[in-house]
Coordinates of C-alpha atoms in Angstrom, one line a residue:
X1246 CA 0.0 0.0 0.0
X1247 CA 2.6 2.2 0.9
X1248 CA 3.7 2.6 -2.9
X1249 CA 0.1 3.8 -3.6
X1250 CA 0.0 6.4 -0.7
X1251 CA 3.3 7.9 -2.0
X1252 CA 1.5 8.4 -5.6
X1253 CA -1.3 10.0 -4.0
X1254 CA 0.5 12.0 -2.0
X1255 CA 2.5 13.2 -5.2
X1256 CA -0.6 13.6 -7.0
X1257 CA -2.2 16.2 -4.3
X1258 CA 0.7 17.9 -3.8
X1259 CA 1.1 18.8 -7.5
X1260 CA -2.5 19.9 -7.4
X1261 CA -2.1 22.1 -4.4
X1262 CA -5.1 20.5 -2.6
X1263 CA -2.7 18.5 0.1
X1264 CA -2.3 20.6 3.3
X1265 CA 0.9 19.0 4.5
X1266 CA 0.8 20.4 8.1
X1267 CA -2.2 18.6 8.8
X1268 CA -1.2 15.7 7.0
X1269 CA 2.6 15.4 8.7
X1270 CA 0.5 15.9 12.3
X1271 CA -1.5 13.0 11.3
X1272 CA 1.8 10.7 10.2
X1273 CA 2.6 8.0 13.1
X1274 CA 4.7 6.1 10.3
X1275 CA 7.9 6.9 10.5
X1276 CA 8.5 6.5 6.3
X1277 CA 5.6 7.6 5.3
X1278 CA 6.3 10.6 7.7
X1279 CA 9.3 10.8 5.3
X1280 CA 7.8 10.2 2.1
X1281 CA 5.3 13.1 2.3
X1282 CA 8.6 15.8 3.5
X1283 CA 10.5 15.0 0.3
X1284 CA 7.0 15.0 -1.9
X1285 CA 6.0 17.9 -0.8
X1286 CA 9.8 19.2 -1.6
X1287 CA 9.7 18.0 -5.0
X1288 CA 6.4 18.8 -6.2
X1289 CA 6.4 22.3 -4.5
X1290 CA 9.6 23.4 -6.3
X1291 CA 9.7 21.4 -9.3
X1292 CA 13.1 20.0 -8.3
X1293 CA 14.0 16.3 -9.5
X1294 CA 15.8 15.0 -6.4
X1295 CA 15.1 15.5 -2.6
X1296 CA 16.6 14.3 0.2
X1297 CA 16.3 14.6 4.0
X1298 CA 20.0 14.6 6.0
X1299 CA 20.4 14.0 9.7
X1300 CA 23.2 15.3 11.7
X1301 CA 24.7 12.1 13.9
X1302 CA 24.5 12.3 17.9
X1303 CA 28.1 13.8 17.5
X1304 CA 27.0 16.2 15.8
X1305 CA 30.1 16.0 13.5
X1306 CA 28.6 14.2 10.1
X1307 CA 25.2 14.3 8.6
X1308 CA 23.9 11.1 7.2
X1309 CA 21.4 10.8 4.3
X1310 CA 17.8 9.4 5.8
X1311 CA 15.5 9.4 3.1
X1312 CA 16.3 10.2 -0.6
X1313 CA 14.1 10.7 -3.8
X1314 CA 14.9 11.0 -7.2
X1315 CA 19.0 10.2 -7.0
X1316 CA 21.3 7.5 -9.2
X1317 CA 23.7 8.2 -6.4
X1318 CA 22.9 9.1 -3.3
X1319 CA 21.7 6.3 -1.0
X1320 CA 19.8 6.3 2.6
X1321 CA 22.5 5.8 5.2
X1322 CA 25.2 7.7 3.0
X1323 CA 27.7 10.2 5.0
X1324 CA 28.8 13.3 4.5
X1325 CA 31.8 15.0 6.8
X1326 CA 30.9 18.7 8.1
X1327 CA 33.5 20.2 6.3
X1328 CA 33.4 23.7 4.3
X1329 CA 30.7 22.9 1.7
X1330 CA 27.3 23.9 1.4
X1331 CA 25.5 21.4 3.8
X1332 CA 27.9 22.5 6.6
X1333 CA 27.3 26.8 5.9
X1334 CA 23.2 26.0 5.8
X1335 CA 23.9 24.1 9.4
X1336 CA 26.4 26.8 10.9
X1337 CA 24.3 29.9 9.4
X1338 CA 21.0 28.4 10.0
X1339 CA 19.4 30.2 6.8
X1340 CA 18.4 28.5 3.6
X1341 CA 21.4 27.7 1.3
X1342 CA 20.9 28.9 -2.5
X1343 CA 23.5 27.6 -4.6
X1344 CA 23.5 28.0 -8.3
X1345 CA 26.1 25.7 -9.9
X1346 CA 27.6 23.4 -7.1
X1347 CA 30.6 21.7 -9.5
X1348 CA 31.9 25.4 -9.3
X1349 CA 30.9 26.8 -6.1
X1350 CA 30.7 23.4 -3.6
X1351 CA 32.3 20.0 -5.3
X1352 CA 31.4 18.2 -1.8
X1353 CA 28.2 18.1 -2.4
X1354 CA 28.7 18.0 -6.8
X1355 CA 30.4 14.8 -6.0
X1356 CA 27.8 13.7 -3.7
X1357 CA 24.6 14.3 -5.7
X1358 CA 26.0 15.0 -9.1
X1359 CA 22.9 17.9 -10.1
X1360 CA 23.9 21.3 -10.7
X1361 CA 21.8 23.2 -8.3
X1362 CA 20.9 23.4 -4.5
X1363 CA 18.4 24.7 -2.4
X1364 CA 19.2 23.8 1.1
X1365 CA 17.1 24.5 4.4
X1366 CA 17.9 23.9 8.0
X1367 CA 15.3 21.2 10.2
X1368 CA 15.0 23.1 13.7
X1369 CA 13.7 20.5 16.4
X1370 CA 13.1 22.6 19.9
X1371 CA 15.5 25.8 18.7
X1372 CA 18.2 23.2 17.4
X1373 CA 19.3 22.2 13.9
X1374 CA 19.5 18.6 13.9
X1375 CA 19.3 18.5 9.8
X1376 CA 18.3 20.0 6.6
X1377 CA 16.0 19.5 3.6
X1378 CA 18.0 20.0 0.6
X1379 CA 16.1 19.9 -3.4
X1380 CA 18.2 19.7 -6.2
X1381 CA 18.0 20.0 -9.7
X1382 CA 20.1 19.5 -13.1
X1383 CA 20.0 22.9 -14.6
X1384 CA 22.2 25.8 -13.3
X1385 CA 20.2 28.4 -11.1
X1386 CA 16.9 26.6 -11.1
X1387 CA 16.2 28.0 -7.6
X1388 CA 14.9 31.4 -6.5
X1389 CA 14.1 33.4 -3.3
X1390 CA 10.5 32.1 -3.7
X1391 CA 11.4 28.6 -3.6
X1392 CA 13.6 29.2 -0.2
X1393 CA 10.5 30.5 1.0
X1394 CA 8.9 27.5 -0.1
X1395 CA 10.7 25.4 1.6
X1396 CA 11.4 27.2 4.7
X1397 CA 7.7 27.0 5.5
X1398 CA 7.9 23.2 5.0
X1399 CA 10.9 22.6 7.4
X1400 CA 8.8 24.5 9.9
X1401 CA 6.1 22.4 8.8
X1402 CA 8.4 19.0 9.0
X1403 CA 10.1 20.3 12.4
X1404 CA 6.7 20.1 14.1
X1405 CA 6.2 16.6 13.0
X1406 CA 9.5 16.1 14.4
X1407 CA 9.4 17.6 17.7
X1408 CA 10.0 15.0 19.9
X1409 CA 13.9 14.8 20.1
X1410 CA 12.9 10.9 21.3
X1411 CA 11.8 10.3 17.5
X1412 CA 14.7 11.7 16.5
X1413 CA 16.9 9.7 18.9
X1414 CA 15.1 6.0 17.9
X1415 CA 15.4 7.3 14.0
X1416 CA 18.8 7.7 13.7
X1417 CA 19.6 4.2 16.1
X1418 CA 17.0 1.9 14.0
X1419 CA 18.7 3.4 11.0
X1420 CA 21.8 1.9 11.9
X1421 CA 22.6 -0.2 15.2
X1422 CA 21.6 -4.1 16.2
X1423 CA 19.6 -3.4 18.8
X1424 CA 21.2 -6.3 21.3
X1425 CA 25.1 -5.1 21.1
X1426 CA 24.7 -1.8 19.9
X1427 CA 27.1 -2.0 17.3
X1428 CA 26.4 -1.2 13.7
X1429 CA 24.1 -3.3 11.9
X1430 CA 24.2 -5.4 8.8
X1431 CA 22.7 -3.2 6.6
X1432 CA 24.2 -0.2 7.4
X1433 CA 27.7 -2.2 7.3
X1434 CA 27.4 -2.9 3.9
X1435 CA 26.6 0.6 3.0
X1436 CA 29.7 2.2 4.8
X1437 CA 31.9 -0.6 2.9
X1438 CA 30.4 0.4 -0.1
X1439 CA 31.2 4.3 0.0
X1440 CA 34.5 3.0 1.5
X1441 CA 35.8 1.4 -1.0
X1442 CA 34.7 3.9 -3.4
X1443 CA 36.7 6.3 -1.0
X1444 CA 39.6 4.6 -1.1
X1445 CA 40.0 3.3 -5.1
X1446 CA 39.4 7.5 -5.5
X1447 CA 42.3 8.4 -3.3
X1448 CA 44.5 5.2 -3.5
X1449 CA 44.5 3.5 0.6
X1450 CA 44.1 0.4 1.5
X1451 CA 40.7 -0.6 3.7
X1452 CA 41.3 -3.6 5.7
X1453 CA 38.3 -6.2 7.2
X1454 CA 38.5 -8.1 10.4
X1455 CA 36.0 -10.7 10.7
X1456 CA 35.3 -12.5 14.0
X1457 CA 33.4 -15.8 14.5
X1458 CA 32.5 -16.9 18.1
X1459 CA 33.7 -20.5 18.7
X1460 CA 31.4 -22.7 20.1
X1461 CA 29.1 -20.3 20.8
X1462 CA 25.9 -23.1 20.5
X1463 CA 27.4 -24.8 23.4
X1464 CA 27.0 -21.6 25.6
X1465 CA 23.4 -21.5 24.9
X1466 CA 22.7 -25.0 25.0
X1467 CA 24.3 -25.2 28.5
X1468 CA 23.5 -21.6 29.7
X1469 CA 20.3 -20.3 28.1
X1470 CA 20.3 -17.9 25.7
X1471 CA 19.6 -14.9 27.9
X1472 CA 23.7 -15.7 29.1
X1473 CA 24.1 -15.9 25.3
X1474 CA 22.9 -12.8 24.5
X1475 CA 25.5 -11.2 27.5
X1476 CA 28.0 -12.9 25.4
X1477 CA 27.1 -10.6 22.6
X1478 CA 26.4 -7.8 24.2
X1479 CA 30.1 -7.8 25.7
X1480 CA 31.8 -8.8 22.8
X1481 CA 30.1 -5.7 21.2
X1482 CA 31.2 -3.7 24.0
X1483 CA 35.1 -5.1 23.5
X1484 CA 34.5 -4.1 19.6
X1485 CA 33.1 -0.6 20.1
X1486 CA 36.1 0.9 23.0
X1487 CA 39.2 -1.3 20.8
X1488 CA 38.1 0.4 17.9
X1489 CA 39.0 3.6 16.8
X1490 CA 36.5 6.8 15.8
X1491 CA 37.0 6.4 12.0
X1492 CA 36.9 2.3 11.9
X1493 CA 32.9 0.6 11.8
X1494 CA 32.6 -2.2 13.8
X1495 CA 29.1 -3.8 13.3
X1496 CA 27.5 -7.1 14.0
X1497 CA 27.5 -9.3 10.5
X1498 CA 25.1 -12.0 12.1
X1499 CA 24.4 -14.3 14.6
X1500 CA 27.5 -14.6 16.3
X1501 CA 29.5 -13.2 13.8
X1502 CA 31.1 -9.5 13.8
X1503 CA 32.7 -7.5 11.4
X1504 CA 35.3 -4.0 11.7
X1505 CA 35.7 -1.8 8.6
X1506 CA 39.1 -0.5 9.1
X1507 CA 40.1 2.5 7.0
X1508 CA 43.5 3.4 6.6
X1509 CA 45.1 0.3 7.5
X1510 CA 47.5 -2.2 5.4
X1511 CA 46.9 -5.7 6.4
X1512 CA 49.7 -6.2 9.0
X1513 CA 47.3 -3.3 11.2
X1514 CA 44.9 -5.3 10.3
X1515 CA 46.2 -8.7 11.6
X1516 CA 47.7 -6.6 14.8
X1517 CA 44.0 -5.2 15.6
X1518 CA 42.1 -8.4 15.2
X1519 CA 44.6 -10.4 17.8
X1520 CA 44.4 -7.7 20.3
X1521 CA 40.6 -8.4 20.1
X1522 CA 40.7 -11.7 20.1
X1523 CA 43.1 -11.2 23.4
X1524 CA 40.8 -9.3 24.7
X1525 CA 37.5 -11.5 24.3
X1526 CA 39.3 -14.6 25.6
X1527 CA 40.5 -13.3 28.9
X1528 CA 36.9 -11.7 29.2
X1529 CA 34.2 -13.2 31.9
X1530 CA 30.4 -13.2 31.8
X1531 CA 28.5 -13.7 34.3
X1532 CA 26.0 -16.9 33.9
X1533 CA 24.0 -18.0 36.6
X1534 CA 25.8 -18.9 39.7
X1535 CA 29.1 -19.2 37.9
X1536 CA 31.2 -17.4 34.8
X1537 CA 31.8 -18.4 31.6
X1538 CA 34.5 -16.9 29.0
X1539 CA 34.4 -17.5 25.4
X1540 CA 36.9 -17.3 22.0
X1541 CA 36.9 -16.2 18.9
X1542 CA 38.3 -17.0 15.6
X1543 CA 39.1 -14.2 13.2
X1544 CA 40.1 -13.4 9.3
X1545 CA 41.4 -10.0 8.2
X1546 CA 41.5 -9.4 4.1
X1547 CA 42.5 -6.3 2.5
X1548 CA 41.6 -4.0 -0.5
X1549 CA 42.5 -3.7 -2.8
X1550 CA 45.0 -6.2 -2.5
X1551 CA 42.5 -9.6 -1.5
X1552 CA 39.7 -8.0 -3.7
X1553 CA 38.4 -5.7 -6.1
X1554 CA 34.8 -5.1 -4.6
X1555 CA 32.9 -5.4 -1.2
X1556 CA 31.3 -9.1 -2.2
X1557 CA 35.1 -9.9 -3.0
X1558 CA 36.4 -8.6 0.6
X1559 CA 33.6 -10.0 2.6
X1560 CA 34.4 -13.2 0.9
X1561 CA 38.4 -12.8 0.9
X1562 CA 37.8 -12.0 5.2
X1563 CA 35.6 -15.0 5.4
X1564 CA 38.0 -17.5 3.6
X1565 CA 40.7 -16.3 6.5
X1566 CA 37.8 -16.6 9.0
X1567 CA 37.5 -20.4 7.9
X1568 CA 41.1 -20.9 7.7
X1569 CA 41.6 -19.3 11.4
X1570 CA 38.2 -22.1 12.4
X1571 CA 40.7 -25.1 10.4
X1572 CA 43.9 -24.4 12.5
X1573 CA 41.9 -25.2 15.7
X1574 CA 40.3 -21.9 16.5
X1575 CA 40.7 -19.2 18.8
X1576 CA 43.6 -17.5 16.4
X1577 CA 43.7 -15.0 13.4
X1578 CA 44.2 -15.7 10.0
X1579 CA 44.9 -12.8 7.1
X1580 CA 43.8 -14.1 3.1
X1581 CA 46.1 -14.7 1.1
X1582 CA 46.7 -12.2 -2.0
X1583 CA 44.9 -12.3 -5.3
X1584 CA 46.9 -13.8 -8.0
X1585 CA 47.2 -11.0 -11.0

């Protein structure tokens, strides 16, 4: 259905008969909620791509929510807050005009590849926590009535977003398994992706560490999984304070975790992952009336030696992962390089 209510939506909104206060009031779900900003956007400016960014709890990047209209911007995207026109709409707190961004902002020409911008700041309780930006292939497609445009529908968006709870449960369902709090799966996969990208652009390696609990049925079978899940919760815990700021360390499944790690040749790599795996063996969890400590096996791969893609690094980390399981577990294994 929900395919239908965005054509609908569209559909009133072109015709000028949707009143999009009322309807964002009356929007308890969360993408729909969503949906209707960036409609509303598009159709009341005549823009061809519209996207919704949130500023982290940091406050030091904004990530892309919701996105309409793009071949390459995706949800989940980041963008540093670094000079360009995204970070001046934030720090000024007025609506950010920008005619041509290859010449004036190639941040954000890189990011979206249209010509122009029209940016607004989203004020929740007398704080930016984001901005509505619509964008469009021809040079100087905005004017001062379209800011004005838009400015009313941030105010209009910003009371649908008043609670700073929403906000707060948004940005963590975006991206976090809910048990261990580390990333999830699905945002993992994105951050590889614009890694890798990243790094073929400005020539550094990216290293993966994968980690593989060993044995880890036997704790639930003879514990219970509610000792199980403390298991993962302090492995997570181990991943999130070894790791630095710039490295991603997410949950890949079950009992399996995975650590982007920019910057970092695969001798880092190998060096990281054993200081884990230290680290998580030594550990104790309390279970019941007693403890119980667990190990892990690990593989580290690197790009762009081990692979020329994310499938090929996740599989690359994996093989090493299996290889680490063969040698009688609780160890670290790096893949071995790709023939040429």
């Amino acid at each position: 259905f929900r395919s239908e209510w965005i054509r609908r939506v569209r559909m009133e909104a072109k015709l000028g008969v949707l009143d999009v206060e009322e309807a964002l009031k009356a929007t308890r779900d969360i993408e729909k909620l969503f949906d209707l900003i960036l409609s509303a956007a598009l159709m009341r400016t005549g823009a061809e791509g519209a996207a919704l960014f949130l500023l982290d709890e940091e406050g030091s990047e904004l990530f892309v929510r919701e996105a309409m209209g793009f071949d390459h911007l995706e949800e989940g995207t980041r963008i540093p807050i670094d000079g360009g026109v995204l970070s001046k709409a934030l720090t000024t707190g007025r609506p950010q005009l920008v005619a041509d961004l290859e010449q004036e902002s190639p941040i954000e020409w890189d990011l979206v590849r249209m010509r122009s911008a029209l940016l607004v700041p989203l004020e929740v309780r007398r704080r930016i926590t984001g901005l509505i930006g619509v964008f469009s292939s021809k040079s100087g497609a905005f004017g001062g009535e379209d800011a004005e445009v838009m400015r009313r529908l941030a105010e209009e968006a910003s009371a649908a977003l008043e609670s700073a709870q929403l906000l707060a449960r948004l940005r963590e369902e975006a991206r976090t398994d809910p048990l261990t709090r580390l990333y999830n799966r699905r945002y993992f996969e994105r951050r590889l992706r614009q890694e890798l990208k990243r790094a073929a652009r400005h020539h550094y390696l990216v290293s993966l560490a994968m980690f593989d609990i060993d044995g880890f049925k036997r704790v639930n079978d003879e514990f219970g999984h509610l000792v199980g899940d403390r298991v993962l919760r302090a492995i997570g815990q181990i991943l999130k304070r070894g790791s630095r700021e710039s490295d991603v360390p997410a949950r890949f499944g079950g009992e399996e975790f995975a650590v982007i790690l920019p910057h970092t040749s695969k001798q880092g790599a190998l060096k990281y992952a054993e200081r884990i795996r230290k680290t998580i063996s030594s550990r104790r969890v309390k279970a019941n009336s007693t403890t119980v400590s667990v190990t892990v096996s690990g593989g580290v791969a690197t790009f762009p030696l081990d692979a020329s893609s994310p499938e090929e690094l996740i599989a690359s980390a994996d093989f090493a992962l299996y290889e680490a399981k063969m040698a009688g577990r609780n160890c670290v294994r790096a893949a071995p390089e790709r023939e040429e």
